[in-house]
Amino acid sequence: MFRVSEQDVLNEIISGTLDKVTSELSSHIAEALTSTLTGSSSSISKGSERHERHERRRSRTPERKHSSSSSRRSPRRYSPHSRRRSPSPRRRHPQERVKEPSPSQRGVPPRPPPPPPPPSAIPARAPLLVKAAASPPPPAPAVVKRIPPLPAEELFFPPGRNKRPEKVVILIRGLPGSGKSVLAKKIKDIETENGGAAPRILSLDDYFLNEANEYEYDEELEDSYKASMSKAFLRTVNDGWFKFIIVDAVNNKLHDFTSLWSMAKTNGFQVYIAEIKSDPDVCFRNSVHKRSLEDIRALHSNWDTVPLNYITLDLRGIMQDSAIDEVEMGDEGDDEDVEMSVEQAGDVSVL
């Protein structure tokens, strides 16, 4: 009878078990390989399909030219929520914020301030000697001298009249009864006798004539008559019909004749001031308009001086044979040099 040993039984069991395990492992490995190959093939097929779709899309759309700027990467945009927040400061514990008590609160007396050093210990300081810069003296005001008066004979008689300006205005000023109307007629006669055209005479006395051609002075209407004469003068200088104009008025104040002077200068006229200086009592005796002595004296006391830049006329050469008696003509005291600063001249000058 055949006997089987225990060793043989164990060997059989081990070999059967190994075969079983080997077969199971081989089957599992085969399944894993099969699934791997299947997935790779499917992924390869999907990739090829995606590539084919991309190629078809490119064939349908026209080719675009990409600029260098478009090829650059666009800047990244950050939303306000994506920004990194700064760390909040660490909050101190309430115990850390408690202030320490001051020495006086703790009952400790404050430390006294150190005593000042003795005067001998302080070094003497040399005084600072600062010499103030001497300011330059103010400039002396410019001195303006009065233009010397022009002899009237040089303006009306040759050879001086041949060199005079083409357009001339003479403003006569003087007290009532000083002979202004006589002087205006005298200048008109001299001008016509020397071959010139008759000048245009504007007299303020003509506005006080009534219907009977008699002079009636009305103080209330004097300002309106002066305004009317100024308008007539402006029309005359603007029209250009007359090259020689004479204005006969009292003109005691600057504003009475400076406006006329400005109008004439604007229109190219050379302006001369013919001032008749006389005594109020003499003018009262010679006045044909019966102005009171008080009125004449009031005008004389409020008489304004001619500005320095105005050209005046010396009338003594043409009035020697005139019918005006006891009247002082020309510029009295013109031989003296009259000087005035620019500030004083500016108050009376009208350019």
Short mmCIF file of C-alpha atoms in Angstrom, two decimals:
data_model
loop_
_atom_site.label_atom_id
_atom_site.label_comp_id
_atom_site.label_asym_id
_atom_site.label_seq_id
_atom_site.Cartn_x
_atom_site.Cartn_y
_atom_site.Cartn_z
CA MET A 1 0.00 0.00 0.00
CA PHE A 2 1.29 3.46 -1.06
CA ARG A 3 1.98 5.81 1.86
CA VAL A 4 1.97 9.65 1.53
CA SER A 5 4.15 11.65 3.83
CA GLU A 6 3.28 14.88 5.51
CA GLN A 7 5.95 16.71 3.56
CA ASP A 8 4.38 15.72 0.31
CA VAL A 9 1.03 16.97 1.51
CA LEU A 10 2.48 20.33 2.43
CA ASN A 11 4.22 20.61 -0.89
CA GLU A 12 1.00 19.94 -2.71
CA ILE A 13 -0.86 22.51 -0.72
CA ILE A 14 1.81 25.14 -1.27
CA SER A 15 2.06 24.50 -5.00
CA GLY A 16 -1.73 24.68 -5.40
CA THR A 17 -1.91 27.86 -3.48
CA LEU A 18 0.88 29.42 -5.51
CA ASP A 19 -0.80 28.43 -8.75
CA LYS A 20 -4.05 29.96 -7.60
CA VAL A 21 -2.40 33.17 -6.50
CA THR A 22 -0.41 33.38 -9.70
CA SER A 23 -3.48 32.94 -11.85
CA GLU A 24 -5.38 35.58 -9.89
CA LEU A 25 -2.51 38.07 -10.16
CA SER A 26 -2.15 37.46 -13.86
CA SER A 27 -5.85 38.03 -14.38
CA HIS A 28 -5.76 41.28 -12.37
CA ILE A 29 -2.70 42.51 -14.26
CA ALA A 30 -4.36 41.71 -17.57
CA GLU A 31 -7.47 43.65 -16.58
CA ALA A 32 -5.41 46.64 -15.45
CA LEU A 33 -3.44 46.71 -18.67
CA THR A 34 -6.61 46.42 -20.70
CA SER A 35 -8.25 49.37 -18.90
CA THR A 36 -5.07 51.49 -19.23
CA LEU A 37 -4.80 50.87 -22.92
CA THR A 38 -8.48 51.58 -23.40
CA GLY A 39 -8.23 54.96 -21.52
CA SER A 40 -5.13 56.07 -23.40
CA SER A 41 -6.71 55.23 -26.71
CA SER A 42 -9.85 57.13 -25.76
CA SER A 43 -7.81 60.17 -24.64
CA ILE A 44 -5.78 60.02 -27.84
CA SER A 45 -8.98 59.88 -29.86
CA LYS A 46 -10.42 62.82 -27.91
CA GLY A 47 -7.25 64.84 -28.48
CA SER A 48 -7.30 64.09 -32.17
CA GLU A 49 -10.96 65.06 -32.38
CA ARG A 50 -10.23 68.36 -30.57
CA HIS A 51 -7.36 69.07 -32.93
CA GLU A 52 -9.54 68.36 -35.94
CA ARG A 53 -12.24 70.77 -34.67
CA HIS A 54 -9.64 73.48 -34.13
CA GLU A 55 -8.27 73.01 -37.63
CA ARG A 56 -11.74 73.20 -39.13
CA ARG A 57 -12.45 76.44 -37.20
CA ARG A 58 -9.21 78.03 -38.40
CA SER A 59 -10.01 77.12 -41.99
CA ARG A 60 -13.41 78.83 -41.74
CA THR A 61 -12.20 82.15 -40.13
CA PRO A 62 -9.87 84.57 -42.00
CA GLU A 63 -6.35 84.95 -40.72
CA ARG A 64 -5.86 88.00 -38.47
CA LYS A 65 -2.77 90.08 -38.21
CA HIS A 66 -1.77 90.36 -34.61
CA SER A 67 0.08 93.52 -33.69
CA SER A 68 2.92 93.58 -31.27
CA SER A 69 0.77 95.42 -28.76
CA SER A 70 -1.98 92.78 -28.89
CA SER A 71 0.55 90.02 -28.31
CA ARG A 72 1.46 91.59 -25.04
CA ARG A 73 -0.11 90.26 -22.00
CA SER A 74 -2.96 92.41 -20.75
CA PRO A 75 -2.50 93.82 -17.26
CA ARG A 76 -4.09 91.85 -14.57
CA ARG A 77 -7.15 93.39 -13.08
CA TYR A 78 -7.68 93.23 -9.42
CA SER A 79 -11.03 93.43 -7.80
CA PRO A 80 -11.32 95.40 -4.59
CA HIS A 81 -12.03 92.13 -2.77
CA SER A 82 -8.83 90.53 -4.02
CA ARG A 83 -6.54 93.27 -2.70
CA ARG A 84 -4.44 92.40 0.24
CA ARG A 85 -5.60 94.25 3.25
CA SER A 86 -3.12 95.96 5.48
CA PRO A 87 -2.88 94.33 8.83
CA SER A 88 -4.87 96.11 11.45
CA PRO A 89 -2.86 97.56 14.31
CA ARG A 90 -2.66 95.42 17.34
CA ARG A 91 -5.12 96.46 19.94
CA ARG A 92 -3.63 97.14 23.24
CA HIS A 93 -5.03 95.50 26.25
CA PRO A 94 -6.96 97.83 28.54
CA GLN A 95 -4.42 97.21 31.23
CA GLU A 96 -1.64 98.34 28.92
CA ARG A 97 -3.43 101.64 28.16
CA VAL A 98 -3.65 102.65 31.78
CA LYS A 99 -1.36 105.60 32.44
CA GLU A 100 1.05 105.40 35.27
CA PRO A 101 0.26 107.78 38.12
CA SER A 102 2.31 110.93 38.30
CA PRO A 103 4.69 111.51 41.22
CA SER A 104 2.21 113.93 42.79
CA GLN A 105 -0.52 111.27 42.59
CA ARG A 106 1.76 108.73 44.21
CA GLY A 107 2.44 111.16 47.03
CA VAL A 108 6.01 111.88 45.94
CA PRO A 109 6.81 115.63 45.98
CA PRO A 110 8.01 117.01 42.62
CA ARG A 111 11.70 117.63 42.17
CA PRO A 112 12.54 121.33 42.52
CA PRO A 113 14.14 123.05 39.49
CA PRO A 114 17.90 123.52 39.62
CA PRO A 115 19.04 126.92 40.92
CA PRO A 116 20.25 129.43 38.32
CA PRO A 117 24.02 129.74 37.95
CA PRO A 118 25.67 132.72 39.61
CA PRO A 119 26.20 135.81 37.46
CA SER A 120 29.96 135.31 37.53
CA ALA A 121 29.61 131.88 35.92
CA ILE A 122 27.71 133.25 32.93
CA PRO A 123 30.19 134.27 30.20
CA ALA A 124 29.92 137.87 29.16
CA ARG A 125 28.48 138.26 25.72
CA ALA A 126 29.85 140.85 23.41
CA PRO A 127 27.14 143.22 22.22
CA LEU A 128 26.18 142.78 18.62
CA LEU A 129 27.00 145.93 16.77
CA VAL A 130 24.80 145.88 13.71
CA LYS A 131 25.23 148.92 11.59
CA ALA A 132 22.03 149.71 9.84
CA ALA A 133 22.43 150.24 6.16
CA ALA A 134 21.99 153.87 5.40
CA SER A 135 18.95 154.28 3.19
CA PRO A 136 19.55 156.45 0.17
CA PRO A 137 17.96 159.86 0.35
CA PRO A 138 14.68 160.20 -1.53
CA PRO A 139 15.10 161.52 -5.02
CA ALA A 140 14.50 165.18 -5.39
CA PRO A 141 11.22 165.98 -7.14
CA ALA A 142 11.61 166.90 -10.75
CA VAL A 143 11.32 170.62 -11.26
CA VAL A 144 9.10 171.87 -14.02
CA LYS A 145 9.57 175.41 -15.21
CA ARG A 146 6.83 177.43 -16.75
CA ILE A 147 7.03 177.78 -20.51
CA PRO A 148 8.08 181.38 -21.21
CA PRO A 149 5.28 183.44 -22.75
CA LEU A 150 5.27 183.85 -26.49
CA PRO A 151 5.16 187.43 -27.80
CA ALA A 152 1.87 187.85 -29.64
CA GLU A 153 3.48 189.78 -32.51
CA GLU A 154 5.52 186.67 -33.41
CA LEU A 155 2.27 184.72 -33.81
CA PHE A 156 0.34 187.29 -35.88
CA PHE A 157 2.97 189.20 -37.87
CA PRO A 158 5.57 187.92 -40.35
CA PRO A 159 7.99 186.34 -40.36
CA GLY A 160 6.80 184.51 -37.21
CA ARG A 161 3.29 183.86 -38.55
CA ASN A 162 4.81 181.92 -41.47
CA LYS A 163 6.18 179.34 -39.02
CA ARG A 164 3.17 179.05 -36.72
CA PRO A 165 1.00 175.87 -36.66
CA GLU A 166 -1.70 175.49 -39.28
CA LYS A 167 -4.55 175.20 -36.75
CA VAL A 168 -4.62 177.66 -33.84
CA VAL A 169 -6.96 178.18 -30.85
CA ILE A 170 -6.68 181.20 -28.53
CA LEU A 171 -8.45 181.00 -25.16
CA ILE A 172 -8.96 184.50 -23.72
CA ARG A 173 -9.54 184.74 -19.96
CA GLY A 174 -10.04 187.77 -17.76
CA LEU A 175 -12.39 189.52 -15.36
CA PRO A 176 -15.60 191.17 -16.61
CA GLY A 177 -14.65 194.60 -17.92
CA SER A 178 -10.98 193.70 -18.54
CA GLY A 179 -11.33 194.06 -22.32
CA LYS A 180 -11.67 190.46 -23.55
CA SER A 181 -14.12 191.31 -26.35
CA VAL A 182 -11.91 194.20 -27.50
CA LEU A 183 -8.90 191.86 -27.61
CA ALA A 184 -10.81 189.25 -29.63
CA LYS A 185 -11.81 191.86 -32.22
CA LYS A 186 -8.23 193.22 -32.30
CA ILE A 187 -6.83 189.75 -33.07
CA LYS A 188 -9.47 189.25 -35.77
CA ASP A 189 -8.54 192.55 -37.44
CA ILE A 190 -4.80 191.77 -37.32
CA GLU A 191 -5.38 188.35 -38.84
CA THR A 192 -7.45 189.66 -41.74
CA GLU A 193 -5.05 192.56 -42.38
CA ASN A 194 -2.18 190.09 -42.78
CA GLY A 195 -4.01 188.03 -45.39
CA GLY A 196 -5.54 185.39 -43.15
CA ALA A 197 -9.13 184.19 -42.99
CA ALA A 198 -11.40 185.72 -40.37
CA PRO A 199 -11.22 183.64 -37.17
CA ARG A 200 -14.28 182.06 -35.59
CA ILE A 201 -15.11 183.88 -32.32
CA LEU A 202 -17.12 182.09 -29.61
CA SER A 203 -18.13 184.54 -26.86
CA LEU A 204 -20.02 183.66 -23.70
CA ASP A 205 -21.54 187.18 -23.64
CA ASP A 206 -23.58 186.34 -26.76
CA TYR A 207 -25.62 183.81 -24.75
CA PHE A 208 -26.82 186.55 -22.36
CA LEU A 209 -28.26 188.76 -25.13
CA ASN A 210 -32.05 189.10 -25.09
CA GLU A 211 -34.40 189.62 -28.03
CA ALA A 212 -33.57 193.32 -28.07
CA ASN A 213 -29.88 192.43 -28.41
CA GLU A 214 -29.22 193.74 -24.91
CA TYR A 215 -26.96 192.05 -22.35
CA GLU A 216 -28.78 190.56 -19.33
CA TYR A 217 -26.65 188.56 -16.91
CA ASP A 218 -28.39 185.64 -15.18
CA GLU A 219 -26.28 183.70 -12.70
CA GLU A 220 -28.65 180.70 -12.71
CA LEU A 221 -28.24 180.24 -16.48
CA GLU A 222 -24.47 180.72 -16.59
CA ASP A 223 -23.59 177.02 -16.20
CA SER A 224 -26.02 175.97 -18.94
CA TYR A 225 -24.63 178.68 -21.24
CA LYS A 226 -21.08 177.44 -20.59
CA ALA A 227 -22.15 173.89 -21.53
CA SER A 228 -23.77 175.20 -24.74
CA MET A 229 -20.62 177.12 -25.67
CA SER A 230 -18.49 173.97 -25.05
CA LYS A 231 -20.74 171.98 -27.40
CA ALA A 232 -20.47 174.70 -30.05
CA PHE A 233 -16.67 174.71 -29.66
CA LEU A 234 -16.54 170.92 -30.04
CA ARG A 235 -18.61 171.08 -33.24
CA THR A 236 -16.33 173.80 -34.60
CA VAL A 237 -13.09 171.89 -34.03
CA ASN A 238 -14.60 168.67 -35.38
CA ASP A 239 -16.04 170.23 -38.55
CA GLY A 240 -12.67 171.59 -39.68
CA TRP A 241 -14.12 174.66 -41.42
CA PHE A 242 -12.13 177.12 -39.29
CA LYS A 243 -8.35 176.91 -38.76
CA PHE A 244 -8.34 179.85 -36.32
CA ILE A 245 -10.72 179.86 -33.34
CA ILE A 246 -10.98 182.42 -30.51
CA VAL A 247 -12.88 181.73 -27.24
CA ASP A 248 -13.94 184.82 -25.25
CA ALA A 249 -15.02 183.99 -21.65
CA VAL A 250 -14.09 184.72 -18.03
CA ASN A 251 -12.53 181.24 -17.55
CA ASN A 252 -11.58 181.96 -13.95
CA LYS A 253 -11.54 178.25 -12.98
CA LEU A 254 -9.41 175.53 -14.54
CA HIS A 255 -12.35 173.32 -15.43
CA ASP A 256 -13.78 176.17 -17.50
CA PHE A 257 -11.01 176.07 -20.11
CA THR A 258 -9.04 172.80 -19.61
CA SER A 259 -11.84 170.84 -21.29
CA LEU A 260 -11.66 173.22 -24.27
CA TRP A 261 -7.87 172.82 -24.33
CA SER A 262 -8.22 169.00 -24.43
CA MET A 263 -10.82 169.13 -27.24
CA ALA A 264 -8.58 171.35 -29.35
CA LYS A 265 -5.42 169.29 -28.75
CA THR A 266 -7.28 166.10 -29.67
CA ASN A 267 -8.19 167.60 -33.04
CA GLY A 268 -4.67 168.81 -33.85
CA PHE A 269 -4.92 172.48 -32.76
CA GLN A 270 -2.15 174.41 -31.03
CA VAL A 271 -3.70 176.17 -28.03
CA TYR A 272 -2.52 179.52 -26.63
CA ILE A 273 -3.78 181.20 -23.45
CA ALA A 274 -4.31 184.97 -23.65
CA GLU A 275 -4.79 186.12 -20.05
CA ILE A 276 -5.65 189.73 -19.20
CA LYS A 277 -4.65 190.68 -15.66
CA SER A 278 -6.30 193.74 -14.19
CA ASP A 279 -7.52 195.29 -10.95
CA PRO A 280 -11.16 194.54 -9.95
CA ASP A 281 -11.91 198.21 -9.33
CA VAL A 282 -10.64 199.17 -12.79
CA CYS A 283 -12.70 196.38 -14.36
CA PHE A 284 -15.80 197.59 -12.50
CA ARG A 285 -15.38 201.08 -13.94
CA ASN A 286 -14.78 199.78 -17.49
CA SER A 287 -17.49 197.09 -17.47
CA VAL A 288 -20.33 197.75 -19.91
CA HIS A 289 -22.38 194.83 -18.57
CA LYS A 290 -22.96 196.44 -15.17
CA ARG A 291 -21.59 193.56 -13.11
CA SER A 292 -21.39 194.40 -9.41
CA LEU A 293 -18.08 195.07 -7.73
CA GLU A 294 -18.71 192.22 -5.28
CA ASP A 295 -19.09 189.74 -8.15
CA ILE A 296 -15.88 190.93 -9.81
CA ARG A 297 -13.95 190.75 -6.54
CA ALA A 298 -15.29 187.24 -5.85
CA LEU A 299 -14.08 186.09 -9.28
CA HIS A 300 -10.68 187.68 -8.67
CA SER A 301 -10.27 185.97 -5.27
CA ASN A 302 -11.08 182.54 -6.77
CA TRP A 303 -8.80 182.94 -9.78
CA ASP A 304 -6.86 179.79 -10.82
CA THR A 305 -3.32 179.86 -12.18
CA VAL A 306 -2.60 178.66 -15.70
CA PRO A 307 -0.93 175.19 -15.71
CA LEU A 308 2.80 175.16 -16.36
CA ASN A 309 2.59 173.18 -19.59
CA TYR A 310 0.20 175.65 -21.24
CA ILE A 311 1.61 178.21 -23.69
CA THR A 312 0.69 181.78 -22.79
CA LEU A 313 0.83 184.93 -24.93
CA ASP A 314 2.46 188.25 -24.09
CA LEU A 315 -0.15 190.72 -25.36
CA ARG A 316 1.69 193.96 -24.67
CA GLY A 317 3.08 194.22 -28.20
CA ILE A 318 -0.33 194.26 -29.91
CA MET A 319 -2.33 196.20 -27.29
CA GLN A 320 -0.21 199.36 -27.08
CA ASP A 321 -2.52 201.23 -29.43
CA SER A 322 -5.69 199.58 -28.15
CA ALA A 323 -8.59 201.47 -26.64
CA ILE A 324 -8.26 199.54 -23.38
CA ASP A 325 -7.10 201.97 -20.72
CA GLU A 326 -5.80 201.34 -17.21
CA VAL A 327 -5.62 197.60 -17.84
CA GLU A 328 -2.44 195.63 -17.29
CA MET A 329 -1.93 193.23 -20.17
CA GLY A 330 0.28 190.20 -20.54
CA ASP A 331 1.81 188.05 -17.86
CA GLU A 332 2.74 190.13 -14.87
CA GLY A 333 5.91 188.94 -13.19
CA ASP A 334 6.80 186.46 -15.93
CA ASP A 335 10.45 187.51 -15.80
CA GLU A 336 10.85 185.58 -12.59
CA ASP A 337 11.49 181.86 -12.90
CA VAL A 338 8.42 180.04 -11.65
CA GLU A 339 9.22 176.55 -10.49
CA MET A 340 6.85 173.90 -9.29
CA SER A 341 7.28 170.21 -8.51
CA VAL A 342 5.63 167.52 -10.63
CA GLU A 343 3.14 166.80 -7.86
CA GLN A 344 1.99 170.41 -7.80
CA ALA A 345 1.91 170.66 -11.58
CA GLY A 346 -0.18 167.50 -11.89
CA ASP A 347 -3.03 169.06 -9.92
CA VAL A 348 -3.54 171.73 -12.54
CA SER A 349 -2.35 170.09 -15.73
CA VAL A 350 -4.72 168.51 -18.20
CA LEU A 351 -2.97 166.59 -20.96
#
